[in-house]
C-alpha atoms as an extended CHARMM CRD file, in Angstrom:
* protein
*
       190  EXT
         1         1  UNK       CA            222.2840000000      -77.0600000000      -26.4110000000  PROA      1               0.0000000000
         2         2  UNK       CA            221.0520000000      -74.7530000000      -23.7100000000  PROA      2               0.0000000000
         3         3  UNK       CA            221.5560000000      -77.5440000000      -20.8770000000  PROA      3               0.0000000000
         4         4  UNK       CA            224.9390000000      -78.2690000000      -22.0090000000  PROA      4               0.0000000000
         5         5  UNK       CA            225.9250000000      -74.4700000000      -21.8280000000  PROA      5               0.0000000000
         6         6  UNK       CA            224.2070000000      -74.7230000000      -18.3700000000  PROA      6               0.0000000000
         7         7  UNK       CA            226.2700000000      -78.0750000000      -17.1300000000  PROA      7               0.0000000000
         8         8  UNK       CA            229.5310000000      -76.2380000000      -18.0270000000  PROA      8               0.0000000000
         9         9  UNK       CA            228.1150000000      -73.1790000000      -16.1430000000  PROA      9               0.0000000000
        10        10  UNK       CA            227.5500000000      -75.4430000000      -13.6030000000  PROA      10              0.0000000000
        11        11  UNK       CA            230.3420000000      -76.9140000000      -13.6420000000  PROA      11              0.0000000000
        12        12  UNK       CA            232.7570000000      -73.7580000000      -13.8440000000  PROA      12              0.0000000000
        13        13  UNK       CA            231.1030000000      -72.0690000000      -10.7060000000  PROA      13              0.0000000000
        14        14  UNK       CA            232.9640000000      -75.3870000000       -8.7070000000  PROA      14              0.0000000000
        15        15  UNK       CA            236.4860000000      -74.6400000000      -10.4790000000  PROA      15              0.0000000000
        16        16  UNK       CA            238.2490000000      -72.6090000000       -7.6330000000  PROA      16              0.0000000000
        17        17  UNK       CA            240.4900000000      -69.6780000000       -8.1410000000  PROA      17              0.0000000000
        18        18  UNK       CA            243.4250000000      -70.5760000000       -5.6870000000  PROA      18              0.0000000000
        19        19  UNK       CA            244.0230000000      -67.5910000000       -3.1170000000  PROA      19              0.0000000000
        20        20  UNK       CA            246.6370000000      -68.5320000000       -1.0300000000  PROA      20              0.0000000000
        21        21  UNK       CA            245.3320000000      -68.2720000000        2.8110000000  PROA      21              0.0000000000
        22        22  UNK       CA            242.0320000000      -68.2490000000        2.3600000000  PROA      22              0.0000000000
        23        23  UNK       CA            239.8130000000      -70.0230000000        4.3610000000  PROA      23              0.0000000000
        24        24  UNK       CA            236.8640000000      -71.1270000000        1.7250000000  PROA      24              0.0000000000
        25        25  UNK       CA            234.3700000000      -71.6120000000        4.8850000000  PROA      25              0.0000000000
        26        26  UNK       CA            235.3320000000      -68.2530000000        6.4710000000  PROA      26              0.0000000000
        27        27  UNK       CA            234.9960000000      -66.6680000000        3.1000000000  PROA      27              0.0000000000
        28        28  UNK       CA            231.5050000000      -68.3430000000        1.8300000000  PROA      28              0.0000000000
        29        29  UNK       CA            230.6660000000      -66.6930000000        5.6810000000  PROA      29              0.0000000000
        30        30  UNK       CA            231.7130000000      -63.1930000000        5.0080000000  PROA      30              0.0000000000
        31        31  UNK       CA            230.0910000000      -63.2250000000        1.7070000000  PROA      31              0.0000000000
        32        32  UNK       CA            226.6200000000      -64.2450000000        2.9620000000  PROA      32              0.0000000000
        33        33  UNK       CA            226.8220000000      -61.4250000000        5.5030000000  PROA      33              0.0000000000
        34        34  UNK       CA            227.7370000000      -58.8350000000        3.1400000000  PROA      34              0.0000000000
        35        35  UNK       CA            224.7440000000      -57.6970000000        0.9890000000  PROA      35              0.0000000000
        36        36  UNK       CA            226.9270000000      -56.8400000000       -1.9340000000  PROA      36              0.0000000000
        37        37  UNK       CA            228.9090000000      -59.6050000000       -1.8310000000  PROA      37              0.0000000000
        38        38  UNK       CA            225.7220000000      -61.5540000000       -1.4450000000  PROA      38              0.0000000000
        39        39  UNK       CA            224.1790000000      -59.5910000000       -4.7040000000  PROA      39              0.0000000000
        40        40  UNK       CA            226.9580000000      -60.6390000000       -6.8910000000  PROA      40              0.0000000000
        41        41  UNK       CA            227.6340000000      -63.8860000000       -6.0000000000  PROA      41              0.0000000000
        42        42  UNK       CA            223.4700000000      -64.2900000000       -6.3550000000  PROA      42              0.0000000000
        43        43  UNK       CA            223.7100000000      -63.2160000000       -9.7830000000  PROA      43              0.0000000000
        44        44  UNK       CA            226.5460000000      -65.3150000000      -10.6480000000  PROA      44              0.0000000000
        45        45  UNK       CA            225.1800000000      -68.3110000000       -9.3570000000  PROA      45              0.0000000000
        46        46  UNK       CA            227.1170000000      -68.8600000000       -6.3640000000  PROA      46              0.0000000000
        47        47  UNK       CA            230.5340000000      -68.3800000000       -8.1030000000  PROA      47              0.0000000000
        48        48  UNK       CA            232.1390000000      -65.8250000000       -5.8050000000  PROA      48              0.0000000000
        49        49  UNK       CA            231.6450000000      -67.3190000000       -2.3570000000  PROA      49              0.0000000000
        50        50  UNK       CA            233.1300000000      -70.4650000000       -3.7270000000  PROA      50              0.0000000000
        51        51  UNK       CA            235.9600000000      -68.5340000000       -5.3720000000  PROA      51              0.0000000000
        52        52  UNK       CA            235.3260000000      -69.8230000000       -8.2990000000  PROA      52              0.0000000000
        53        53  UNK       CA            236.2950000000      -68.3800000000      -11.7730000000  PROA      53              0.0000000000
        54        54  UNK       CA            233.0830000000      -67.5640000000      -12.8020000000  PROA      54              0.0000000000
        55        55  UNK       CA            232.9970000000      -64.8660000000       -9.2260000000  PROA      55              0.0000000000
        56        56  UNK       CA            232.7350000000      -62.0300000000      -11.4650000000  PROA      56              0.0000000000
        57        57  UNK       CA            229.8890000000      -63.5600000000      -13.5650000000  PROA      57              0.0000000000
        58        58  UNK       CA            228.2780000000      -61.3390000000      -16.2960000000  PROA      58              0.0000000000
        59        59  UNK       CA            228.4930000000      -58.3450000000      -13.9480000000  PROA      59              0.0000000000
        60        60  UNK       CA            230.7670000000      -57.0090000000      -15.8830000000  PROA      60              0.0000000000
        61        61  UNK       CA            229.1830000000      -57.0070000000      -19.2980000000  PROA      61              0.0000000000
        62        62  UNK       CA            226.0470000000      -56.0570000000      -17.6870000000  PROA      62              0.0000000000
        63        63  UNK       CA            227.8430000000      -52.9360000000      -16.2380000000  PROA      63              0.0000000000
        64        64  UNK       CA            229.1930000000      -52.1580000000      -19.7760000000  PROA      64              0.0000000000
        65        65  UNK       CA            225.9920000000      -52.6720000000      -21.4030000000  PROA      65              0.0000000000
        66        66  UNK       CA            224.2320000000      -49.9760000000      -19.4770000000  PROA      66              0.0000000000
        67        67  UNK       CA            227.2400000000      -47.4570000000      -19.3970000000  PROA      67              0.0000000000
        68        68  UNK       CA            226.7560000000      -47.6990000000      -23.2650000000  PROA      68              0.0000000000
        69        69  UNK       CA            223.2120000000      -47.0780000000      -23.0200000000  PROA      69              0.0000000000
        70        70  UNK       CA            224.1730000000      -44.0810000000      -21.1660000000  PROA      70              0.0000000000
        71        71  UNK       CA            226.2690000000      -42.8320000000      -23.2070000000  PROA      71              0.0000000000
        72        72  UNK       CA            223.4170000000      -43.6640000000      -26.5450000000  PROA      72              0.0000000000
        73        73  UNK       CA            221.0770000000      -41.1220000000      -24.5720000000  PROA      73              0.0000000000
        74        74  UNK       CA            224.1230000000      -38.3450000000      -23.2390000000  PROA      74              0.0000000000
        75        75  UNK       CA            225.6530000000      -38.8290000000      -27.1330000000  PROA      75              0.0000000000
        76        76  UNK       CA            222.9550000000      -38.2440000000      -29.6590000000  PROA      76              0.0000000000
        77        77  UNK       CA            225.8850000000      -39.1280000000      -32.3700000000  PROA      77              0.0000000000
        78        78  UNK       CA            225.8090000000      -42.4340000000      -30.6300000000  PROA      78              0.0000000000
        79        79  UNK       CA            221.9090000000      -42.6970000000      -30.6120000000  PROA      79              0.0000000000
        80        80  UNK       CA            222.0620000000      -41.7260000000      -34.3640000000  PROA      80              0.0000000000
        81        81  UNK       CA            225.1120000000      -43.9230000000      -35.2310000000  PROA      81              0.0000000000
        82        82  UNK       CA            222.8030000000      -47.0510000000      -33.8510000000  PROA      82              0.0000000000
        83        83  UNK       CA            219.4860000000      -45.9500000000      -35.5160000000  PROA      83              0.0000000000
        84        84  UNK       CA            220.9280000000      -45.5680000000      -38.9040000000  PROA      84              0.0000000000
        85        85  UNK       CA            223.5600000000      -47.7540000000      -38.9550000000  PROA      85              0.0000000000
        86        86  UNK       CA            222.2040000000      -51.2270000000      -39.6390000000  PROA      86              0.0000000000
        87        87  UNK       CA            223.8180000000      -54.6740000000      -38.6210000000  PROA      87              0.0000000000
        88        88  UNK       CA            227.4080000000      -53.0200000000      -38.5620000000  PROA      88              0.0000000000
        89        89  UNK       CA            226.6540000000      -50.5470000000      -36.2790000000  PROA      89              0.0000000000
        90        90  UNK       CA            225.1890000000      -52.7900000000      -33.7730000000  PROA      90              0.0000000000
        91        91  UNK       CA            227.8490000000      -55.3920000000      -34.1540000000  PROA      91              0.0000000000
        92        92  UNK       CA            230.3000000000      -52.0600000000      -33.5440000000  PROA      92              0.0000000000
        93        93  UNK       CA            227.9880000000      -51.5280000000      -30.7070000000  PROA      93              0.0000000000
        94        94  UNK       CA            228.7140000000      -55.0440000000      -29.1150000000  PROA      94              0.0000000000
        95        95  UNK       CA            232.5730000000      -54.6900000000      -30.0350000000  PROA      95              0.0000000000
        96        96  UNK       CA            232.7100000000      -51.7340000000      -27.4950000000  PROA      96              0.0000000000
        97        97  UNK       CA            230.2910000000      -53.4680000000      -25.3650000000  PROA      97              0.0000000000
        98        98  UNK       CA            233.1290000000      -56.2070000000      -24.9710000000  PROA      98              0.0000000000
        99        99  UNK       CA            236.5280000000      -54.2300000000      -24.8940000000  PROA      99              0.0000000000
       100       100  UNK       CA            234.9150000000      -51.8500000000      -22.2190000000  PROA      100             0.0000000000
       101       101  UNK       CA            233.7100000000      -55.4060000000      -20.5460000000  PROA      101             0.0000000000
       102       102  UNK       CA            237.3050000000      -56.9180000000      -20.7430000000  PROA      102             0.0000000000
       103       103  UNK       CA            237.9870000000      -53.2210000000      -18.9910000000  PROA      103             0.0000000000
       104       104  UNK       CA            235.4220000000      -53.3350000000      -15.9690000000  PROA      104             0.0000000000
       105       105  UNK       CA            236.4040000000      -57.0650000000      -15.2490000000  PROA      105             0.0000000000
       106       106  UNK       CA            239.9190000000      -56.1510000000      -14.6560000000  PROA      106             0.0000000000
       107       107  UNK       CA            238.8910000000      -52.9330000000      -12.2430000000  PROA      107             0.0000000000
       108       108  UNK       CA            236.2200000000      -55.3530000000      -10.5910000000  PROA      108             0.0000000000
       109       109  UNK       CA            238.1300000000      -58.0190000000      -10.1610000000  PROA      109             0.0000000000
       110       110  UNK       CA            240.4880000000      -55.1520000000       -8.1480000000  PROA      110             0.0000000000
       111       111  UNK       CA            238.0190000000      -54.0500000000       -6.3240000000  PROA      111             0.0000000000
       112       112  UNK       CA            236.8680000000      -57.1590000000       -5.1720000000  PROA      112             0.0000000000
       113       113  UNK       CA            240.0070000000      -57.8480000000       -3.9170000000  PROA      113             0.0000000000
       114       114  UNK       CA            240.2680000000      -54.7890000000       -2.3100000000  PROA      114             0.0000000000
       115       115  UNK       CA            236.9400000000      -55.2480000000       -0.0840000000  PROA      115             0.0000000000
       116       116  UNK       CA            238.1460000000      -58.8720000000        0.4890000000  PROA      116             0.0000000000
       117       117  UNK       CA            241.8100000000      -57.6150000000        1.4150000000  PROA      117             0.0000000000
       118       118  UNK       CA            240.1830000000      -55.2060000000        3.6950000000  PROA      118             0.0000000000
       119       119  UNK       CA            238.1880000000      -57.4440000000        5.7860000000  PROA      119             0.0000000000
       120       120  UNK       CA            241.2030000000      -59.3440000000        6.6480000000  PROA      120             0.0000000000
       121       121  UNK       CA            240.6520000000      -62.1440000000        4.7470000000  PROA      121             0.0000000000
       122       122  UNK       CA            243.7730000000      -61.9660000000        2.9840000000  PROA      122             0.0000000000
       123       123  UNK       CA            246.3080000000      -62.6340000000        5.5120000000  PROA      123             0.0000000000
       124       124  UNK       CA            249.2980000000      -60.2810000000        4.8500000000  PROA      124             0.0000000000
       125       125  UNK       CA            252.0050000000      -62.2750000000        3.7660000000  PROA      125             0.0000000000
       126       126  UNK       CA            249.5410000000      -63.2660000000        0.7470000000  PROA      126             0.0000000000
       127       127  UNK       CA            249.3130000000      -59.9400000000       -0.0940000000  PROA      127             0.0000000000
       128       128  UNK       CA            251.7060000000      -60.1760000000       -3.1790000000  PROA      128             0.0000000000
       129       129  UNK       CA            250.4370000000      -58.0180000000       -6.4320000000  PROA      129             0.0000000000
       130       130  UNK       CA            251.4040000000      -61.2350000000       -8.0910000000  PROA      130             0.0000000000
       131       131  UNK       CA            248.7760000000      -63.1250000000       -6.7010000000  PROA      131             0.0000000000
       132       132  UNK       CA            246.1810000000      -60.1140000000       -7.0210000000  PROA      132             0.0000000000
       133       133  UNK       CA            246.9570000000      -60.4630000000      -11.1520000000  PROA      133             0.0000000000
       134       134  UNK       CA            246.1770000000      -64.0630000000      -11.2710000000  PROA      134             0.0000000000
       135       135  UNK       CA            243.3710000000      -63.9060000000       -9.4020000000  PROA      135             0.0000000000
       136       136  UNK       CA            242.2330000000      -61.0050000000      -11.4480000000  PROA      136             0.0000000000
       137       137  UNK       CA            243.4510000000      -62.6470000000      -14.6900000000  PROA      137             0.0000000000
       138       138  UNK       CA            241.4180000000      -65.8300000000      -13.9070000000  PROA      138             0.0000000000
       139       139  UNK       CA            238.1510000000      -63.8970000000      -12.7180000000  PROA      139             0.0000000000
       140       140  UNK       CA            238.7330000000      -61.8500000000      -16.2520000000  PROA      140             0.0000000000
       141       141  UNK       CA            238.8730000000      -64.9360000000      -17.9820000000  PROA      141             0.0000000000
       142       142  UNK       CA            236.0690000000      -66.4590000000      -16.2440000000  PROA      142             0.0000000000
       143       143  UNK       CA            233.8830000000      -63.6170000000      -16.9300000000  PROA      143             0.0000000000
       144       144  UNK       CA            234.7820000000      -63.5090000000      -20.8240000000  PROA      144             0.0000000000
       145       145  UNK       CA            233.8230000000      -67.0720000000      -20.8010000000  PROA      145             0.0000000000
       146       146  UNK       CA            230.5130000000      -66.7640000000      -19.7860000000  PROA      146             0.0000000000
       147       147  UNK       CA            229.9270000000      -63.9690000000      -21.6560000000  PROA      147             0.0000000000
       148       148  UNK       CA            230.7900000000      -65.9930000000      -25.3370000000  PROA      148             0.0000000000
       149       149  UNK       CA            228.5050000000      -68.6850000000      -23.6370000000  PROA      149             0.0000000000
       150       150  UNK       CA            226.0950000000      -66.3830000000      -23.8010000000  PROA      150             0.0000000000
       151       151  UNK       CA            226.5560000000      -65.0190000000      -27.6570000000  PROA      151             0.0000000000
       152       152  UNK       CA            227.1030000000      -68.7950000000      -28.2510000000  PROA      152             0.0000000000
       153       153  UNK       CA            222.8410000000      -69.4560000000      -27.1670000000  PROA      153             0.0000000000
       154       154  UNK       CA            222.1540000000      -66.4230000000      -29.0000000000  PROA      154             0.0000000000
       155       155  UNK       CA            223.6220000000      -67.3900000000      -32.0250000000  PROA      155             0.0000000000
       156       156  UNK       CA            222.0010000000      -70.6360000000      -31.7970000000  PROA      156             0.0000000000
       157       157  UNK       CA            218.6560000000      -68.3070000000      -32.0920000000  PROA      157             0.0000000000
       158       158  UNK       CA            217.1080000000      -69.3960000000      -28.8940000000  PROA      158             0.0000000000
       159       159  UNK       CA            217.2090000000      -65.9490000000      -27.3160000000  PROA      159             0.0000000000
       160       160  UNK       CA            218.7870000000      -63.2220000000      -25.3680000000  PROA      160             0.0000000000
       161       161  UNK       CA            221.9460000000      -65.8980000000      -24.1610000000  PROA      161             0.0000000000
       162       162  UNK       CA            223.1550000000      -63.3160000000      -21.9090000000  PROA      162             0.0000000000
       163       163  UNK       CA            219.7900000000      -62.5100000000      -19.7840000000  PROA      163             0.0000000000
       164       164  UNK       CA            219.7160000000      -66.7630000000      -20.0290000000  PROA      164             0.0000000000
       165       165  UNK       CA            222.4930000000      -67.3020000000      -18.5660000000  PROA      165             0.0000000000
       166       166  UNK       CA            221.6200000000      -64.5980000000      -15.7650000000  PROA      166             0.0000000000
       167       167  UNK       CA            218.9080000000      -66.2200000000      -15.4630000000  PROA      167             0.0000000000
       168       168  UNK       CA            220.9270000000      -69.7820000000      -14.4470000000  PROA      168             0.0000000000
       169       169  UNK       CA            222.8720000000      -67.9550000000      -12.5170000000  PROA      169             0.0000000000
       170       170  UNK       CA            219.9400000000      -67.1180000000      -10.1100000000  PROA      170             0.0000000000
       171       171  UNK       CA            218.4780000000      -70.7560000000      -10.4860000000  PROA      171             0.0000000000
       172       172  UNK       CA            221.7550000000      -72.4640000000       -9.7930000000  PROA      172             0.0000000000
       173       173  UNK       CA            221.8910000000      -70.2340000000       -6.5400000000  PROA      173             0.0000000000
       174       174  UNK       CA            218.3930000000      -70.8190000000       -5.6610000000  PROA      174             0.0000000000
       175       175  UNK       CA            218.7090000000      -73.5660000000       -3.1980000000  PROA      175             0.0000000000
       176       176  UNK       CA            221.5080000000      -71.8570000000       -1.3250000000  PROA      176             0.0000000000
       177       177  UNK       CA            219.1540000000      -68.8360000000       -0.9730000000  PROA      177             0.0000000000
       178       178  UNK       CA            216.1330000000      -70.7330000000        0.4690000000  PROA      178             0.0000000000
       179       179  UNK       CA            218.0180000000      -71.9710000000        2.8540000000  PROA      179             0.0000000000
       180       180  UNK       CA            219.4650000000      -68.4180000000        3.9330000000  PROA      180             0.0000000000
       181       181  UNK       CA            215.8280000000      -67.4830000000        4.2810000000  PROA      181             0.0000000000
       182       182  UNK       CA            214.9020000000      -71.0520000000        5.6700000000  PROA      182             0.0000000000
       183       183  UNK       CA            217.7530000000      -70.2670000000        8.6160000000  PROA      183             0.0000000000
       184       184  UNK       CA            217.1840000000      -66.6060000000        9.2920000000  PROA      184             0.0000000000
       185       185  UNK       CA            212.9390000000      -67.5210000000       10.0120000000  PROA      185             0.0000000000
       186       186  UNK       CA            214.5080000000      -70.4860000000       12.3340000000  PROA      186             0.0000000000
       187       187  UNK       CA            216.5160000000      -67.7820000000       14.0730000000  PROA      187             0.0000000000
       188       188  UNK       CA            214.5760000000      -65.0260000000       14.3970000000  PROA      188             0.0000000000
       189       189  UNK       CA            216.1900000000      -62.8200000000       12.0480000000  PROA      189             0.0000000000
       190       190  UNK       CA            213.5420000000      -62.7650000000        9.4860000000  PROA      190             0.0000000000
């Protein structure tokens, strides 16, 4: 079961997200030289320098997980809530967990853009908010996916599905990242 969830993982990091005027080699460039971009896109297994709808990965969720751990320690009504509430409480828990990850997809997705759009990528006449929502809309999407992937291995009972599929994430994206290192020792750089 856990090798089929990581073929379609596989899989969706190769489904492109259409942005018209992109150049997919001049992109996968930028994003190797940007260490953020680079950071997310190792994390989500290669997803956002192929555009893919999986670019967001679990970033996301993993943002919204530790703004409510945050909020457990600033909130002791939180902390308590969680303690003493049982199985409903934590399944509460992972309801706001969600909703506040459907949230932070939306605003990354934005964001994203926004670097992307400011690096020139995004020729102008591309620029239309029309093509920022579906991008956004698929990346969303995308991101939501992976996440019930990841409740889908847990629920299964073969572990933490979400820190599993991080954890393909950085596997699938292994060989690209050897031969980053592999190139920058040829050059010099490293």
């Amino acid at each position: 079961f856990v090798l089929l969830i990581f073929g379609v993982y596989a899989l969706g990091i190769h489904v492109p997200v259409p942005i018209p005027g992109i150049d997919p080699a001049a992109f996968e460039k930028m994003v190797q030289s940007n260490a953020y971009f680079n950071l997310i896109n190792t994390i989500g297994g290669g997803g956002l320098k192929r555009i893919s709808i999986f670019a967001l990965g679990l970033n996301p969720y993993i943002t919204a997980s530790i703004i409510m751990q945050i909020l457990g320690a600033a909130f002791p009504a939180i902390k308590k809530e969680l303690r003493e509430g049982g199985e409903y409480a934590r399944r509460q828990q992972n309801k706001r967990i969600r909703s506040m990850t459907l949230a932070l997809s939306f605003f990354q997705g934005w964001g994203i853009l926004q670097i992307i759009k400011s690096t020139g990528a995004i020729p102008p006449q591309f620029q239309a908010i029309w093509v920022y929502f579906t991008v956004i809309l698929f990346w969303t999407a995308g991101s939501m996916f992976l996440l019930w992937l990841g409740e889908q291995v847990s629920e299964r009972g073969i572990g933490n599905g979400v820190s599993i599929m991080i954890f393909a994430g950085i596997i699938i994206s292994f060989p690209s990242m050897v031969q980053v290192i592999y190139t920058s020792v040829s050059n010099g750089t490293i």
